[in-house]
PDB file of C-alpha atoms in Angstrom:
ATOM      1  CA  CYS Z 545      25.045  50.281  -5.599  1.00 49.00           C
ATOM      2  CA  ILE Z 546      24.304  48.293  -2.456  1.00 47.00           C
ATOM      3  CA  ARG Z 547      21.880  50.967  -1.281  1.00 43.00           C
ATOM      4  CA  ASP Z 548      20.110  50.902  -4.685  1.00 46.00           C
ATOM      5  CA  ARG Z 549      19.720  47.117  -4.486  1.00 45.00           C
ATOM      6  CA  TYR Z 550      18.413  47.469  -0.916  1.00 44.00           C
ATOM      7  CA  TYR Z 551      15.745  49.965  -2.017  1.00 42.00           C
ATOM      8  CA  PHE Z 552      14.844  47.866  -5.037  1.00 43.00           C
ATOM      9  CA  THR Z 553      14.486  44.774  -2.836  1.00 44.00           C
ATOM     10  CA  LEU Z 554      12.441  46.722  -0.283  1.00 41.00           C
ATOM     11  CA  LEU Z 555      10.118  48.119  -2.956  1.00 42.00           C
ATOM     12  CA  SER Z 556       9.698  44.664  -4.521  1.00 47.00           C
ATOM     13  CA  LEU Z 557       8.823  43.191  -1.129  1.00 42.00           C
ATOM     14  CA  LEU Z 558       6.304  45.940  -0.362  1.00 42.00           C
ATOM     15  CA  SER Z 559       4.747  45.540  -3.800  1.00 45.00           C
ATOM     16  CA  PHE Z 560       4.458  41.767  -3.303  1.00 42.00           C
ATOM     17  CA  MET Z 561       2.862  42.264   0.116  1.00 45.00           C
ATOM     18  CA  ALA Z 562       0.309  44.674  -1.336  1.00 46.00           C
ATOM     19  CA  CYS Z 563      -0.672  42.137  -3.994  1.00 48.00           C
ATOM     20  CA  SER Z 564      -0.941  39.395  -1.388  1.00 46.00           C
ATOM     21  CA  ASP Z 565      -3.310  41.535   0.666  1.00 46.00           C
ATOM     22  CA  ASP Z 566      -5.524  42.041  -2.395  1.00 46.00           C
ATOM     23  CA  ASP Z 567      -5.611  38.289  -3.023  1.00 46.00           C
ATOM     24  CA  ASP Z 568      -6.478  37.632   0.626  1.00 46.00           C
ATOM     25  CA  GLU Z 569      -9.322  40.138   0.480  1.00 53.00           C
ATOM     26  CA  GLU Z 570     -10.798  38.436  -2.578  1.00 53.00           C
ATOM     27  CA  ASP Z 571     -10.532  35.000  -0.967  1.00 67.00           C
ATOM     28  CA  ASN Z 572     -12.289  36.334   2.139  1.00 81.00           C
ATOM     29  CA  ARG Z 573     -15.367  37.347   0.174  1.00 82.00           C
ATOM     30  CA  PRO Z 574     -18.436  35.175   0.777  1.00 86.00           C
ATOM     31  CA  ASP Z 575     -18.848  32.345  -1.732  1.00 87.00           C
ATOM     32  CA  SER Z 576     -22.178  33.839  -2.801  1.00 86.00           C
ATOM     33  CA  GLU Z 577     -20.226  36.864  -4.070  1.00 92.00           C
ATOM     34  CA  LYS Z 578     -17.323  34.869  -5.572  1.00 95.00           C
ATOM     35  CA  ILE Z 579     -19.613  32.748  -7.729  1.00 97.00           C
ATOM     36  CA  VAL Z 580     -21.234  35.740  -9.441  1.00 97.00           C
ATOM     37  CA  GLY Z 581     -20.046  36.007 -13.035  1.00 97.00           C
ATOM     38  CA  GLN Z 582     -19.691  33.930 -16.165  1.00 97.00           C
ATOM     39  CA  TRP Z 583     -18.187  30.420 -15.933  1.00 98.00           C
ATOM     40  CA  VAL Z 584     -17.014  28.299 -18.870  1.00 96.00           C
ATOM     41  CA  LEU Z 585     -16.891  24.503 -18.637  1.00 96.00           C
ATOM     42  CA  THR Z 586     -13.318  23.259 -19.200  1.00 96.00           C
ATOM     43  CA  TYR Z 587     -13.442  19.610 -18.063  1.00 97.00           C
ATOM     44  CA  GLU Z 588     -16.078  17.066 -17.148  1.00 96.00           C
ATOM     45  CA  GLU Z 589     -16.012  13.557 -15.810  1.00 97.00           C
ATOM     46  CA  GLY Z 590     -18.597  11.175 -14.471  1.00 97.00           C
ATOM     47  CA  TYR Z 591     -20.549   7.987 -14.841  1.00 97.00           C
ATOM     48  CA  GLU Z 592     -24.022   6.536 -15.136  1.00 97.00           C
ATOM     49  CA  LYS Z 593     -24.816   3.099 -13.755  1.00 97.00           C
ATOM     50  CA  GLU Z 594     -28.096   1.311 -14.359  1.00 95.00           C
ATOM     51  CA  PRO Z 595     -28.310  -2.018 -12.470  1.00 93.00           C
ATOM     52  CA  SER Z 596     -31.324  -3.241 -14.458  1.00 92.00           C
ATOM     53  CA  GLU Z 597     -29.705  -2.365 -17.806  1.00 94.00           C
ATOM     54  CA  PRO Z 598     -25.909  -2.546 -17.417  1.00 94.00           C
ATOM     55  CA  GLU Z 599     -25.444  -2.248 -21.180  1.00 96.00           C
ATOM     56  CA  TYR Z 600     -26.296   1.457 -20.761  1.00 93.00           C
ATOM     57  CA  ASP Z 601     -23.607   2.056 -18.101  1.00 96.00           C
ATOM     58  CA  ARG Z 602     -21.049   4.594 -19.220  1.00 96.00           C
ATOM     59  CA  GLU Z 603     -18.151   6.695 -17.966  1.00 96.00           C
ATOM     60  CA  TRP Z 604     -16.464   9.803 -19.344  1.00 95.00           C
ATOM     61  CA  SER Z 605     -13.520  12.010 -18.554  1.00 95.00           C
ATOM     62  CA  HIS Z 606     -12.657  14.721 -21.083  1.00 94.00           C
ATOM     63  CA  ALA Z 607     -12.755  18.329 -22.090  1.00 94.00           C
ATOM     64  CA  PRO Z 608     -16.302  19.222 -23.176  1.00 90.00           C
ATOM     65  CA  LYS Z 609     -17.092  18.158 -26.727  1.00 86.00           C
ATOM     66  CA  ASP Z 610     -20.079  18.990 -28.925  1.00 80.00           C
ATOM     67  CA  GLU Z 611     -22.470  19.252 -25.989  1.00 81.00           C
ATOM     68  CA  CYS Z 612     -22.247  19.004 -22.223  1.00 81.00           C
ATOM     69  CA  GLU Z 613     -22.841  15.710 -20.438  1.00 85.00           C
ATOM     70  CA  TYR Z 614     -24.783  17.235 -17.523  1.00 87.00           C
ATOM     71  CA  PHE Z 615     -24.322  20.961 -16.965  1.00 91.00           C
ATOM     72  CA  GLY Z 616     -23.035  23.592 -19.377  1.00 93.00           C
ATOM     73  CA  ASN Z 617     -21.627  27.093 -19.092  1.00 96.00           C
ATOM     74  CA  PHE Z 618     -23.156  29.333 -16.434  1.00 97.00           C
ATOM     75  CA  LEU Z 619     -23.849  32.987 -15.870  1.00 98.00           C
ATOM     76  CA  PHE Z 620     -24.624  33.617 -12.187  1.00 98.00           C
ATOM     77  CA  ARG Z 621     -26.036  37.069 -11.514  1.00 98.00           C
ATOM     78  CA  ALA Z 622     -25.908  38.949  -8.211  1.00 97.00           C
ATOM     79  CA  ASP Z 623     -29.727  39.096  -8.144  1.00 97.00           C
ATOM     80  CA  GLY Z 624     -29.856  35.299  -7.647  1.00 97.00           C
ATOM     81  CA  THR Z 625     -30.730  34.380 -11.231  1.00 97.00           C
ATOM     82  CA  PHE Z 626     -28.734  32.229 -13.629  1.00 98.00           C
ATOM     83  CA  VAL Z 627     -28.582  31.273 -17.281  1.00 97.00           C
ATOM     84  CA  GLU Z 628     -27.088  27.973 -18.398  1.00 96.00           C
ATOM     85  CA  SER Z 629     -25.930  27.594 -21.987  1.00 95.00           C
ATOM     86  CA  ASP Z 630     -24.520  24.812 -24.091  1.00 92.00           C
ATOM     87  CA  LEU Z 631     -21.067  24.949 -25.651  1.00 88.00           C
ATOM     88  CA  ASP Z 632     -22.468  26.688 -28.750  1.00 89.00           C
ATOM     89  CA  ASP Z 633     -23.976  29.402 -26.479  1.00 89.00           C
ATOM     90  CA  SER Z 634     -27.549  28.195 -27.035  1.00 92.00           C
ATOM     91  CA  GLU Z 635     -29.575  28.656 -23.875  1.00 94.00           C
ATOM     92  CA  LEU Z 636     -30.388  25.455 -21.991  1.00 93.00           C
ATOM     93  CA  GLN Z 637     -32.208  26.855 -18.989  1.00 94.00           C
ATOM     94  CA  ARG Z 638     -32.618  29.867 -16.765  1.00 97.00           C
ATOM     95  CA  GLY Z 639     -33.825  30.220 -13.224  1.00 97.00           C
ATOM     96  CA  LYS Z 640     -32.781  31.062  -9.682  1.00 97.00           C
ATOM     97  CA  TRP Z 641     -29.704  29.991  -7.764  1.00 97.00           C
ATOM     98  CA  ALA Z 642     -28.810  29.875  -4.075  1.00 97.00           C
ATOM     99  CA  LEU Z 643     -25.530  28.942  -2.414  1.00 97.00           C
ATOM    100  CA  SER Z 644     -25.299  27.781   1.187  1.00 95.00           C
ATOM    101  CA  ASN Z 645     -22.890  25.462   3.013  1.00 94.00           C
ATOM    102  CA  ASN Z 646     -21.082  24.486  -0.220  1.00 96.00           C
ATOM    103  CA  LEU Z 647     -24.364  23.472  -1.856  1.00 97.00           C
ATOM    104  CA  LEU Z 648     -25.437  25.275  -5.028  1.00 98.00           C
ATOM    105  CA  THR Z 649     -29.164  24.916  -5.661  1.00 97.00           C
ATOM    106  CA  LEU Z 650     -30.520  25.618  -9.149  1.00 97.00           C
ATOM    107  CA  ARG Z 651     -34.251  26.030  -9.754  1.00 97.00           C
ATOM    108  CA  GLU Z 652     -35.208  26.197 -13.418  1.00 95.00           C
ATOM    109  CA  GLU Z 653     -37.816  28.746 -14.438  1.00 95.00           C
ATOM    110  CA  GLY Z 654     -41.183  27.014 -14.718  1.00 91.00           C
ATOM    111  CA  TYR Z 655     -40.017  24.052 -12.593  1.00 89.00           C
ATOM    112  CA  GLU Z 656     -39.651  25.734  -9.205  1.00 81.00           C
ATOM    113  CA  TYR Z 657     -40.822  22.605  -7.364  1.00 86.00           C
ATOM    114  CA  TYR Z 658     -37.725  20.727  -8.603  1.00 89.00           C
ATOM    115  CA  ALA Z 659     -34.116  21.689  -7.913  1.00 94.00           C
ATOM    116  CA  ASP Z 660     -30.672  20.471  -8.899  1.00 95.00           C
ATOM    117  CA  ASP Z 661     -28.285  20.443  -5.953  1.00 97.00           C
ATOM    118  CA  LEU Z 662     -24.600  20.670  -6.827  1.00 97.00           C
ATOM    119  CA  LYS Z 663     -21.794  20.325  -4.309  1.00 98.00           C
ATOM    120  CA  VAL Z 664     -19.228  23.119  -4.559  1.00 98.00           C
ATOM    121  CA  VAL Z 665     -15.903  21.285  -4.334  1.00 98.00           C
ATOM    122  CA  GLU Z 666     -13.757  24.343  -5.104  1.00 97.00           C
ATOM    123  CA  LEU Z 667     -14.477  28.018  -5.611  1.00 97.00           C
ATOM    124  CA  SER Z 668     -11.838  30.677  -6.154  1.00 95.00           C
ATOM    125  CA  SER Z 669     -11.702  33.864  -8.161  1.00 93.00           C
ATOM    126  CA  ASN Z 670     -10.915  31.897 -11.354  1.00 96.00           C
ATOM    127  CA  LYS Z 671     -11.931  28.271 -10.750  1.00 97.00           C
ATOM    128  CA  LEU Z 672     -15.190  26.528  -9.908  1.00 98.00           C
ATOM    129  CA  VAL Z 673     -15.579  22.769  -9.436  1.00 98.00           C
ATOM    130  CA  LEU Z 674     -19.070  21.306  -9.023  1.00 98.00           C
ATOM    131  CA  GLU Z 675     -20.255  17.761  -8.344  1.00 98.00           C
ATOM    132  CA  TYR Z 676     -23.663  16.310  -9.160  1.00 97.00           C
ATOM    133  CA  TYR Z 677     -24.854  13.043  -7.634  1.00 97.00           C
ATOM    134  CA  TYR Z 678     -28.254  11.441  -8.020  1.00 96.00           C
ATOM    135  CA  GLU Z 679     -29.405   7.999  -6.941  1.00 96.00           C
ATOM    136  CA  GLU Z 680     -32.607   6.648  -8.440  1.00 93.00           C
ATOM    137  CA  GLU Z 681     -35.114   4.478  -6.593  1.00 91.00           C
ATOM    138  CA  ASP Z 682     -34.140   1.439  -8.690  1.00 90.00           C
ATOM    139  CA  GLY Z 683     -30.481   1.801  -7.655  1.00 93.00           C
ATOM    140  CA  GLY Z 684     -29.311   3.661 -10.732  1.00 95.00           C
ATOM    141  CA  VAL Z 685     -26.662   6.292 -10.088  1.00 97.00           C
ATOM    142  CA  GLU Z 686     -25.628   9.425 -11.954  1.00 97.00           C
ATOM    143  CA  TYR Z 687     -22.451  11.286 -11.031  1.00 98.00           C
ATOM    144  CA  ALA Z 688     -20.747  14.212 -12.728  1.00 97.00           C
ATOM    145  CA  LYS Z 689     -17.877  16.499 -11.801  1.00 97.00           C
ATOM    146  CA  MET Z 690     -17.518  19.709 -13.787  1.00 97.00           C
ATOM    147  CA  THR Z 691     -14.573  22.119 -13.747  1.00 98.00           C
ATOM    148  CA  TYR Z 692     -15.074  25.728 -14.852  1.00 97.00           C
ATOM    149  CA  LYS Z 693     -12.932  28.789 -15.393  1.00 97.00           C
ATOM    150  CA  ARG Z 694     -14.129  32.357 -15.124  1.00 97.00           C
ATOM    151  CA  LYS Z 695     -14.655  34.039 -18.474  1.00 93.00           C
TER     152      LYS Z 695
END
């Protein structure tokens, strides 16, 4: 009986170590490979501040509702293209993406001269957190933080 428990414990330990190695390998992949896939928006928070019109200031912090505040669901392809869709799966935009130094750059098709830069706060095999920050010339500020899960 003791020998059986020893073998069972040894096999369990070896099995756990094998799984840990697999997880480590996935986490060691470059971020540009980890981001490829379909991501579903699960939570969004942010604010808009307009110094010249403070009555339009607003804040939010909630699971996505009828439509996204700033950015919707994403499909990032390995060829460097993306499709963004709203919560009802209607396409919002498509274009090219690039990821470097925790900065995700999105260039919409037809508007290549303009890009949205999103800070990658967290990226794992199942979770993606992005931040958007924009300051206007008149002092207005837009900030959004979006949390995604892999579909």
